Coordinates of C-alpha atoms and ligand atoms in Angstrom, one line a residue:
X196 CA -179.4 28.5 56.4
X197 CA -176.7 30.5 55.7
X198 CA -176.4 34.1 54.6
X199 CA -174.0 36.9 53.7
X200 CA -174.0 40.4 55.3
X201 CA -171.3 42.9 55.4
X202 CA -171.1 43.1 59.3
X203 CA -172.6 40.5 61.5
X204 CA -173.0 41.9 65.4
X205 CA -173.4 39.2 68.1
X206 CA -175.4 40.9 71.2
X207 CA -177.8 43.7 71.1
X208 CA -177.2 45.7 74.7
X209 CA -175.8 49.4 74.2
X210 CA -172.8 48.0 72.5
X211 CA -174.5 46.3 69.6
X212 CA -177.1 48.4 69.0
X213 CA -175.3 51.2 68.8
X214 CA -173.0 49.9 66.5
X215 CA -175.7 48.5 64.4
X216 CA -177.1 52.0 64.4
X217 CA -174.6 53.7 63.3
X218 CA -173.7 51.2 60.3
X219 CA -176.9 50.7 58.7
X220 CA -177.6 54.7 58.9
X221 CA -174.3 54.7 56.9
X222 CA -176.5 51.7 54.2
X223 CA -174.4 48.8 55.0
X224 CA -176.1 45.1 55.6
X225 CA -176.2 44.6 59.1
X226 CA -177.2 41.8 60.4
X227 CA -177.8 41.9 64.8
X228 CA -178.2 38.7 66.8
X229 CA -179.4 38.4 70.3
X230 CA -179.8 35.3 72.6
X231 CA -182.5 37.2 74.6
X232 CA -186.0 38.1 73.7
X233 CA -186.6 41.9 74.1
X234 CA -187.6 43.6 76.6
X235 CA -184.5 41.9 78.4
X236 CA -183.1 42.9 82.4
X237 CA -179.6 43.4 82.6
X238 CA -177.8 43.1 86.0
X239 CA -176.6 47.0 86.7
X240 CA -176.6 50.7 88.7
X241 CA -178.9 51.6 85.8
X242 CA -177.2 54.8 86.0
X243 CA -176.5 56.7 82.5
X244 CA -173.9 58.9 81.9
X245 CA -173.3 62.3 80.6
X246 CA -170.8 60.3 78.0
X247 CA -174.1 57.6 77.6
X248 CA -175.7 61.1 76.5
X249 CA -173.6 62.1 74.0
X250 CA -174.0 59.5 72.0
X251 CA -177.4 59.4 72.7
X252 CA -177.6 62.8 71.0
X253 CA -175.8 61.4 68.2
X254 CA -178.1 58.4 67.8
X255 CA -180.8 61.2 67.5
X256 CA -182.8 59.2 70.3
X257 CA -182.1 61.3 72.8
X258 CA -186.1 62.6 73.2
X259 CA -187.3 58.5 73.0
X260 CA -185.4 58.1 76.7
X261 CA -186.3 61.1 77.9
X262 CA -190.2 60.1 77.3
X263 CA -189.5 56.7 78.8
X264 CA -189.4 56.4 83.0
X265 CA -186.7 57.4 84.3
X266 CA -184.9 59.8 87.0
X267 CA -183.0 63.3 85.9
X268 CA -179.5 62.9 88.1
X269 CA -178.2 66.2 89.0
X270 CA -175.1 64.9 91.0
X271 CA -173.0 62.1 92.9
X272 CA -172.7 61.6 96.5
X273 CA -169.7 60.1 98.3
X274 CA -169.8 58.7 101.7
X275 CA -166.1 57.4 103.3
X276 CA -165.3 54.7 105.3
X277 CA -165.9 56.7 108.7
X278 CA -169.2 58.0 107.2
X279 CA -168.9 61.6 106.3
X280 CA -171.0 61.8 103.7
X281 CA -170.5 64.7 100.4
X282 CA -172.6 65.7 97.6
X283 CA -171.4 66.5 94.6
X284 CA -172.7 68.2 91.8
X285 CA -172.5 67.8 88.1
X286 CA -170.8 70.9 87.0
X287 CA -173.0 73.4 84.6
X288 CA -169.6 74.2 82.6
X289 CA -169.6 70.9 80.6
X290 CA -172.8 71.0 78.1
X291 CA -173.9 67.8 79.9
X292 CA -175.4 69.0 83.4
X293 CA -177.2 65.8 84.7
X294 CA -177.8 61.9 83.6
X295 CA -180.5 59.2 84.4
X296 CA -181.2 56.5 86.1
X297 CA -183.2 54.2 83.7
X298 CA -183.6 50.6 84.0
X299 CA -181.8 48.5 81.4
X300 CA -184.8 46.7 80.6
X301 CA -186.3 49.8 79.5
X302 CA -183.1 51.4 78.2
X303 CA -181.7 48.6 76.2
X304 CA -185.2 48.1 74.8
X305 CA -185.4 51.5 73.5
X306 CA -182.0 50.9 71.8
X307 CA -182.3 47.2 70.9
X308 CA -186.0 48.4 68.9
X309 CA -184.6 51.4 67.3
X310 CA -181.5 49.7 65.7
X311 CA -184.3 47.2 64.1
X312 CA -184.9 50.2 61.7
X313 CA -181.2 50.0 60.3
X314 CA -180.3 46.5 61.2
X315 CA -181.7 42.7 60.6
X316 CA -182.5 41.7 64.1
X317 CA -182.8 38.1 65.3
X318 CA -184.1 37.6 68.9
X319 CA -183.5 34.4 70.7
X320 CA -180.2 33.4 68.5
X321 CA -178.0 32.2 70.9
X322 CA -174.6 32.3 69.2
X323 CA -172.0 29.3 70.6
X324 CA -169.0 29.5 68.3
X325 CA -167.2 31.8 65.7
X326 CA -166.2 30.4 61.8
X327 CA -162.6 30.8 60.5
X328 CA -161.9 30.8 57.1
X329 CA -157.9 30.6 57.4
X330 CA -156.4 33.1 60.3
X331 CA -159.8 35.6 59.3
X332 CA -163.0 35.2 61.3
X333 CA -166.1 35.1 58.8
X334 CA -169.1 34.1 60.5
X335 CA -170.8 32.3 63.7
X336 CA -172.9 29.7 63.9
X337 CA -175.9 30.2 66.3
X338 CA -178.8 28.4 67.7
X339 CA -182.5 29.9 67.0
X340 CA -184.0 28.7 70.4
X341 CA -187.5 29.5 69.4
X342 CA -187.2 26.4 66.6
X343 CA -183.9 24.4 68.6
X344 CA -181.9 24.3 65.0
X345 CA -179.0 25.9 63.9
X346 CA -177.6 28.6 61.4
X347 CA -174.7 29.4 60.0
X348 CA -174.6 33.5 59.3
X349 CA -171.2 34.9 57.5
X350 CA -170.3 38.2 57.0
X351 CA -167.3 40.4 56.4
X352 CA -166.5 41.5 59.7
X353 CA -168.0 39.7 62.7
X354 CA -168.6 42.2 65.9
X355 CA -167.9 40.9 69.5
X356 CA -170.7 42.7 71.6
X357 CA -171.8 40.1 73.2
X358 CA -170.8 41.2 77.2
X359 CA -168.9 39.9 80.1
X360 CA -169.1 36.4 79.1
X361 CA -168.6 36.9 75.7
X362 CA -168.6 33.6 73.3
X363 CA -167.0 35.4 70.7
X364 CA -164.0 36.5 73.0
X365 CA -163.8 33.1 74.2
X366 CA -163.5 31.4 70.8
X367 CA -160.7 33.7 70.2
X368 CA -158.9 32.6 72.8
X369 CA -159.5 36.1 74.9
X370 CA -162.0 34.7 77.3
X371 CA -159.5 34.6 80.9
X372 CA -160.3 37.3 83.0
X373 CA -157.2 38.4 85.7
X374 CA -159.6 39.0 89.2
X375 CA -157.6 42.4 89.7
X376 CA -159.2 43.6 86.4
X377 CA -162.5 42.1 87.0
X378 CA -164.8 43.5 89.9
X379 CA -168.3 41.6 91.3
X380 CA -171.5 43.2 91.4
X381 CA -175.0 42.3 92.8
X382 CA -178.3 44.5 92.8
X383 CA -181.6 44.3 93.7
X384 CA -184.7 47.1 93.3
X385 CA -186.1 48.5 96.5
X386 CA -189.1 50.7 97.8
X387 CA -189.5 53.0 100.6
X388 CA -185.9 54.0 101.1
X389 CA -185.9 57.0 102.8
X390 CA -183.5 59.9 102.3
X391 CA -183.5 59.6 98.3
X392 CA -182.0 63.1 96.5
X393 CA -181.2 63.8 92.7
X394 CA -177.6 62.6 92.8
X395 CA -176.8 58.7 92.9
X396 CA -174.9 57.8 96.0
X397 CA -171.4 55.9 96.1
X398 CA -170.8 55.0 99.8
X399 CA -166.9 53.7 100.5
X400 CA -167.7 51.5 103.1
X401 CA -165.1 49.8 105.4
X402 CA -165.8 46.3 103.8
X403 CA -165.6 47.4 100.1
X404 CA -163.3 49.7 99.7
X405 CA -162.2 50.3 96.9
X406 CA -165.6 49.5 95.8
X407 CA -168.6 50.4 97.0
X408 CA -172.1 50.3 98.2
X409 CA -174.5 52.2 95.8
X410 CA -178.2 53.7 95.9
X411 CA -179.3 55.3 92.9
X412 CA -182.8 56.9 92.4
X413 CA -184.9 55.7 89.8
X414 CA -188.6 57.0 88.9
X415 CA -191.5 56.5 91.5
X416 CA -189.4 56.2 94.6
X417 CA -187.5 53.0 93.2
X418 CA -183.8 52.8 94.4
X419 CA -181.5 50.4 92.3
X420 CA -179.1 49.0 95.3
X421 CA -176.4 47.2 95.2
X422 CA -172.1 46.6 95.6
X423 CA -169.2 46.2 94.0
X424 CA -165.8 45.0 95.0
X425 CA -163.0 43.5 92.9
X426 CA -162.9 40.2 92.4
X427 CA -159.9 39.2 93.8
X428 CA -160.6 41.1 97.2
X429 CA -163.5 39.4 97.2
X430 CA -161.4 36.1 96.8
X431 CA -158.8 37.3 99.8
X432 CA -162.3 38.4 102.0
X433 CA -163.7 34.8 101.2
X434 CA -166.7 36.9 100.9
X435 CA -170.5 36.5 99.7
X436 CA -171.0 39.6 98.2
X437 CA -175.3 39.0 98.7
X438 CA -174.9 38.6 102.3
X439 CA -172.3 41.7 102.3
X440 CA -174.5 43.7 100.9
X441 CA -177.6 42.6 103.0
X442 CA -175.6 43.4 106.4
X443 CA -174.8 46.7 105.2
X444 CA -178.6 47.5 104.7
X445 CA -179.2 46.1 107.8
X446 CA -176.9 47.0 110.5
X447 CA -174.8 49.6 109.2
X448 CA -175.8 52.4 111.4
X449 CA -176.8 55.1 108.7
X450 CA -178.6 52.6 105.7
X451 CA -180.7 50.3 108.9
X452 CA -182.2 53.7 109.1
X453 CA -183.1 54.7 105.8
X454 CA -183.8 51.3 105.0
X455 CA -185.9 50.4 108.2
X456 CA -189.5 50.5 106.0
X457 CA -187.9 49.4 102.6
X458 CA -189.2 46.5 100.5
X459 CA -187.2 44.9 98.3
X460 CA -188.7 44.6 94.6
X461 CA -187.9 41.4 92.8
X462 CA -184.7 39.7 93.8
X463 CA -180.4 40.2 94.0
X464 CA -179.1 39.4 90.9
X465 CA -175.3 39.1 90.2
X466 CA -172.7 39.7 87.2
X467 CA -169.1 40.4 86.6
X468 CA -167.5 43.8 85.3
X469 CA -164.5 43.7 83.4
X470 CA -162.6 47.0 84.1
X471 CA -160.4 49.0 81.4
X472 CA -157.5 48.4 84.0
X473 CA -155.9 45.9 81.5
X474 CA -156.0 46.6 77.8
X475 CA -157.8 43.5 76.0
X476 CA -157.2 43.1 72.3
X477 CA -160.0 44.2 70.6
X478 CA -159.4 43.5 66.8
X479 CA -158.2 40.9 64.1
X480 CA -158.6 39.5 60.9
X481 CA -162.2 40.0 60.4
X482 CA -163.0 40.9 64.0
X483 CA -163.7 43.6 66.9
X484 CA -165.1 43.8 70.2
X485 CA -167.0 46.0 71.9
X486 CA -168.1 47.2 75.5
X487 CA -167.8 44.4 78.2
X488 CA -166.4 41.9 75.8
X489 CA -163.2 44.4 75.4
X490 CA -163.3 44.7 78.9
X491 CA -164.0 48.6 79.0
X492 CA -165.5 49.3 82.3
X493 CA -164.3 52.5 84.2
X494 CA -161.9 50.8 87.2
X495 CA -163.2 53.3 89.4
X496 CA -166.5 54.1 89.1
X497 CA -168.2 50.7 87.5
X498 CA -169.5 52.9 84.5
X499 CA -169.8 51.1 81.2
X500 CA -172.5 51.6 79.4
X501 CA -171.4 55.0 77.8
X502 CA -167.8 53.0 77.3
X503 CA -169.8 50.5 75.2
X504 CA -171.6 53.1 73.3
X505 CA -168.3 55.3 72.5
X506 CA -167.0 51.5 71.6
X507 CA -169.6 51.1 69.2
X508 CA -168.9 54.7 67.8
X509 CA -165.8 54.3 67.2
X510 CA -166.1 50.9 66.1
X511 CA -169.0 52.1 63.3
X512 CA -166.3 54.4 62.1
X513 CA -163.1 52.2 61.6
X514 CA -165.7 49.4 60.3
X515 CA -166.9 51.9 57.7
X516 CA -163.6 52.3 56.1
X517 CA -162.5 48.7 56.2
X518 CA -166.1 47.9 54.1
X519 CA -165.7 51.3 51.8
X520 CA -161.5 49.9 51.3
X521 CA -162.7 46.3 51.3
X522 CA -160.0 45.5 53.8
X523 CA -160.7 43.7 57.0
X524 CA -157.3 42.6 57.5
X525 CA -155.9 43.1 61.5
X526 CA -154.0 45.8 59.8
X527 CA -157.1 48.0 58.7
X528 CA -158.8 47.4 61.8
X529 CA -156.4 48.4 64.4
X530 CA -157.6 51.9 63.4
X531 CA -160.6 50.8 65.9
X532 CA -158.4 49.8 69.0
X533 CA -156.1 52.5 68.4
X534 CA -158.6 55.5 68.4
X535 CA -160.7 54.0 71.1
X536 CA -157.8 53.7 73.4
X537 CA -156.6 57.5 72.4
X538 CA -160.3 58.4 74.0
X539 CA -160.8 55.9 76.8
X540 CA -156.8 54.9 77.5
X541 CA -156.1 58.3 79.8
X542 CA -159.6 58.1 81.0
X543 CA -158.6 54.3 82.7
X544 CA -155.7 55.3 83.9
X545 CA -156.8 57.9 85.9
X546 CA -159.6 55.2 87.4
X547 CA -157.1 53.0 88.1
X548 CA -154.8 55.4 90.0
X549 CA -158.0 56.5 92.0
X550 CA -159.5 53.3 92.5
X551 CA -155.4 52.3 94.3
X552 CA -156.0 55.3 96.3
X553 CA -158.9 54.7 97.5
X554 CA -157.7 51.5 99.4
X555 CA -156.1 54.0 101.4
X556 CA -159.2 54.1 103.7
X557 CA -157.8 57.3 105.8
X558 CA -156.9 58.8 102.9
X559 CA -160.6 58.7 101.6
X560 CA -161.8 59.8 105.2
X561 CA -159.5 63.0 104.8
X562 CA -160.5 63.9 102.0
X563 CA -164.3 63.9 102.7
X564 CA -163.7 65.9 105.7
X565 CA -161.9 68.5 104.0
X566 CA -164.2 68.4 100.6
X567 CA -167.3 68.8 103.6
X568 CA -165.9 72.1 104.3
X569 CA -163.3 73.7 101.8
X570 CA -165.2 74.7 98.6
X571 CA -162.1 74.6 96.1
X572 CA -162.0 70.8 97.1
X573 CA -165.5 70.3 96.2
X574 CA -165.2 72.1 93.1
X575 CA -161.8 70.0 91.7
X576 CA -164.5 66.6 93.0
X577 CA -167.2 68.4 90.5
X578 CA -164.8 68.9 87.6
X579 CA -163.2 65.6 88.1
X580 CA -167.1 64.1 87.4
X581 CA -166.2 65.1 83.5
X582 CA -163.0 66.5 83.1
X583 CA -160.1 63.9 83.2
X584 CA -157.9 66.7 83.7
X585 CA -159.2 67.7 87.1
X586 CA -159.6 63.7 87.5
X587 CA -155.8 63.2 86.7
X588 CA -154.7 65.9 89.4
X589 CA -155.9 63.0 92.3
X590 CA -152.6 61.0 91.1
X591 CA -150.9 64.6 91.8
X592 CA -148.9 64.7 95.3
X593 CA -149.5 68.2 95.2
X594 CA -153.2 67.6 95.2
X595 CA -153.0 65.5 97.9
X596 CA -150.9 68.4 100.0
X597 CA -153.0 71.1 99.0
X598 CA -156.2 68.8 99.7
X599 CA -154.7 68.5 103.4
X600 CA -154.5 72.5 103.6
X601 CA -157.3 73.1 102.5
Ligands
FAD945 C1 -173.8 45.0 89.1 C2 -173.5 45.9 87.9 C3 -173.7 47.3 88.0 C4 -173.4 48.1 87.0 N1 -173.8 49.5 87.1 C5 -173.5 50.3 86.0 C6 -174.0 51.6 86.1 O1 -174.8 52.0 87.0 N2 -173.8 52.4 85.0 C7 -173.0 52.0 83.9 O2 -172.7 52.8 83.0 N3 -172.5 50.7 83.9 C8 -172.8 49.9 84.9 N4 -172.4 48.5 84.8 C9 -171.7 48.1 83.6 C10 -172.7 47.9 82.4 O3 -173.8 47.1 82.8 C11 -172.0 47.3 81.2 O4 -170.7 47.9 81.0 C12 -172.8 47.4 79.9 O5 -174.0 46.6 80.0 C13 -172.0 46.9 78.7 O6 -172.8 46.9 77.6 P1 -172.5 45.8 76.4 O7 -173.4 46.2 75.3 O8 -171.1 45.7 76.2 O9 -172.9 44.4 77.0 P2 -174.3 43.9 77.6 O10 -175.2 45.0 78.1 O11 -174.0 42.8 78.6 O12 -175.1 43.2 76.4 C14 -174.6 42.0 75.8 C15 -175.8 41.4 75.0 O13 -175.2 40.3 74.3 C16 -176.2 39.2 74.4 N5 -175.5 37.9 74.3 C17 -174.6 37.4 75.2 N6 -174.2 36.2 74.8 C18 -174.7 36.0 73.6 C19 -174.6 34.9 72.6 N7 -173.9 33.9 72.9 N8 -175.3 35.0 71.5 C20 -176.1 36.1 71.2 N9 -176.2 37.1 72.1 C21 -175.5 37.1 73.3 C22 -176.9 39.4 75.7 O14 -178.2 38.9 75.7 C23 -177.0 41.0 75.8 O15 -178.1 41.5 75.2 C24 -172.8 47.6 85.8 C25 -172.5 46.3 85.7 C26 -172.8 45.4 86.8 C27 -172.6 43.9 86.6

């Protein structure tokens, strides 16, 4: 089979669909291809951003989530190495005063169904390699699992959405993945934690630092738990980031506690993020990628779902103009890599500085203590949630002296 579209997306997770949105509201032939059957689970926090919202709002989807389960988050709470625990909350200044918790196989769903309006969608296509017409990408071949043959689909620009692992990455030649810009994560869904607010909780313990131990409160009394470290100090720790994760729970003195008459729901489950700390090519001749196969993942706080939604913004736009110019030369589309960098560049930046300093371990314990009791520190932590202004002062040694005063 083989068939001719103007843009052909390969993976339907926030990324793709949004992209596929987008496009085929502005009446181009999308064509969307997913190995998965929906409703699918996707290893994650399952926590959704006040960016995630934005283009939510854009979408015009914003009331579907909102009448799916989920949890309103109101703020974040940090915990340091030494345990002092601060709660933080999203400031009211910003237009965008809380975010959810929703789980990704309901999320996604509700994104992956919607972009069926504006988008062919094929379920279990697994794609497993690109077509190249000369130096220009023009199609994939993919394997329809449901009947075990293959197709060959070709369209005018291909779209890389297709996460962590990505095929279409790899076939490019862009697969490698340096451990100081890739962190590990593992999760599972518990009940009966105790203690369980409206913010999600990021807890710096000793053995993570600069990643950390999460809990975030989903609908029902559901926590999604879980950890994340980078890979290479995993690597260095020879650690098993399960059995981490499961000592924490268990004999860290605070979480035994709240966890002492938990069950875990389900099982752990495991994935990679790849963090905007490097800048991964995201364009050529007849090709872009998006979210997790661009490696856009906040390198401090593990957030990339809105990332891959402002990717597939962006992306819709500069895709747009290459169809209406009928260009889809590397040239034309470096418009997409270009303007997503202008939004997200600063953004990953500041993460990175803050994720360095927080492997200073007494520097994160200082700072707690002092946010604990000086409101002007708490309300630069508030601001820094959206504003990367506030965010950029923590690369400020002035901050740092002030902090200590304060
Ligand atoms: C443990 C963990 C915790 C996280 N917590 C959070 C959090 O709380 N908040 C947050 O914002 N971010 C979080 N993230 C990051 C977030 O999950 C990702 O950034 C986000 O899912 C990226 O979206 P995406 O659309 O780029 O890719 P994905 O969501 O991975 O979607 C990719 C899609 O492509 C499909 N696909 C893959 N290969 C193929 C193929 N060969 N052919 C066809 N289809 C294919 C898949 O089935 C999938 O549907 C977390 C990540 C991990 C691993």
């Amino acid at each position: 089979m083989e068939s001719n579209y103007d843009v052909l997306v390969v993976g339907g997770g926030p990324a793709g669909s949004t992209v596929s949105i987008f496009l085929g509201k502005m009446g181009h032939k999308v064509l969307l291809l997913d190995k998965a059957k929906f409703p699918r689970d996707k290893t994650c926090g399952d926590a959704i951003s006040g960016k995630s919202r934005g283009v939510l709002r854009d979408l015009g989807i914003t009331e579907i989530v909102e009448s799916a389960p989920h949890s309103k988050v109101f703020g974040v709470g940090f915990s340091s190495p030494d345990g002092t625990y601060v709660d933080i909350p999203i400031p009211q200044n910003y237009g965008i005063d809380y975010g959810y918790c929703c789980k990704r196989e309901v999320y996604d769903n509700l994104l992956f169904q919607h972009a069926k309006k504006f988008a062919t969608v094929y379920e279990e296509h697994e794609v497993t390699d690109i077509i190249k017409e000369g130096e220009a990408v023009v199609g994939v071949k993919a394997l329809d699992k449901k009947t075990n043959t293959e197709h060959v689909f070709k369209a005018k620009i291909v779209v890389g959405s297709d996460g962590a692992t990505s095929i279409v990455s790899r076939k490019l030649g862009l697969g490698e993945s340096n451990p100081d810009h890739l962190c590990a994560g593992v999760r599972a869904y518990y009940k009966g934690v105790t203690g369980l607010g409206k913010s999600i909780e990021l807890h710096f313990v000793d053995s993570l630092v600069p990643g950390y131990f999460w809990i975030f409160p989903l609908e029902n009394g559901l926590a999604n738990v879980g950890s994340g470290i980078l890979a290479s100090d995993m690597k260095k720790k020879n650690m098993n980031l399960r059995d981490e994760t499961l000592k924490i729970i268990n004999e860290h003195p605070v979480f035994k506690e709240r966890f002492k008459s938990a069950e875990i729901v389900g099982g752990w489950k495991g994935w990679n993020l790849p963090l905007g700390s490097t800048h991964k090519k995201a364009h050529g001749n007849g090709w872009v990628l998006l979210g997790d196969a661009a490696s856009l993942i906040d390198p401090f706080s593990g957030e990339g779902i809105g990332n891959a939604m402002t990717s597939g913004k962006i992306g819709a736009a500069a895709i747009h103009k290459a169809l209406e110019a009928k260009d889809y030369s590397e040239k034309f589309l470096s418009e997409y890599e270009n303007n997503l960098w202008e939004v997200l560049g600063h953004e990953f930046k500041n993460s990175d500085r803050m994720q360095k300093t927080g492997k200073r371990k007494w520097l994160v314990n200082i700072l707690l203590h002092k946010a604990k009791r000086s409101d002007w520190l708490r309300k630069q932590l508030s601001a820094s949630l959206l504003d990367q202004k506030a965010r950029k002062g923590f690369s400020d040694p002035l901050f740092y002296i002030r902090a200590l005063l304060a």
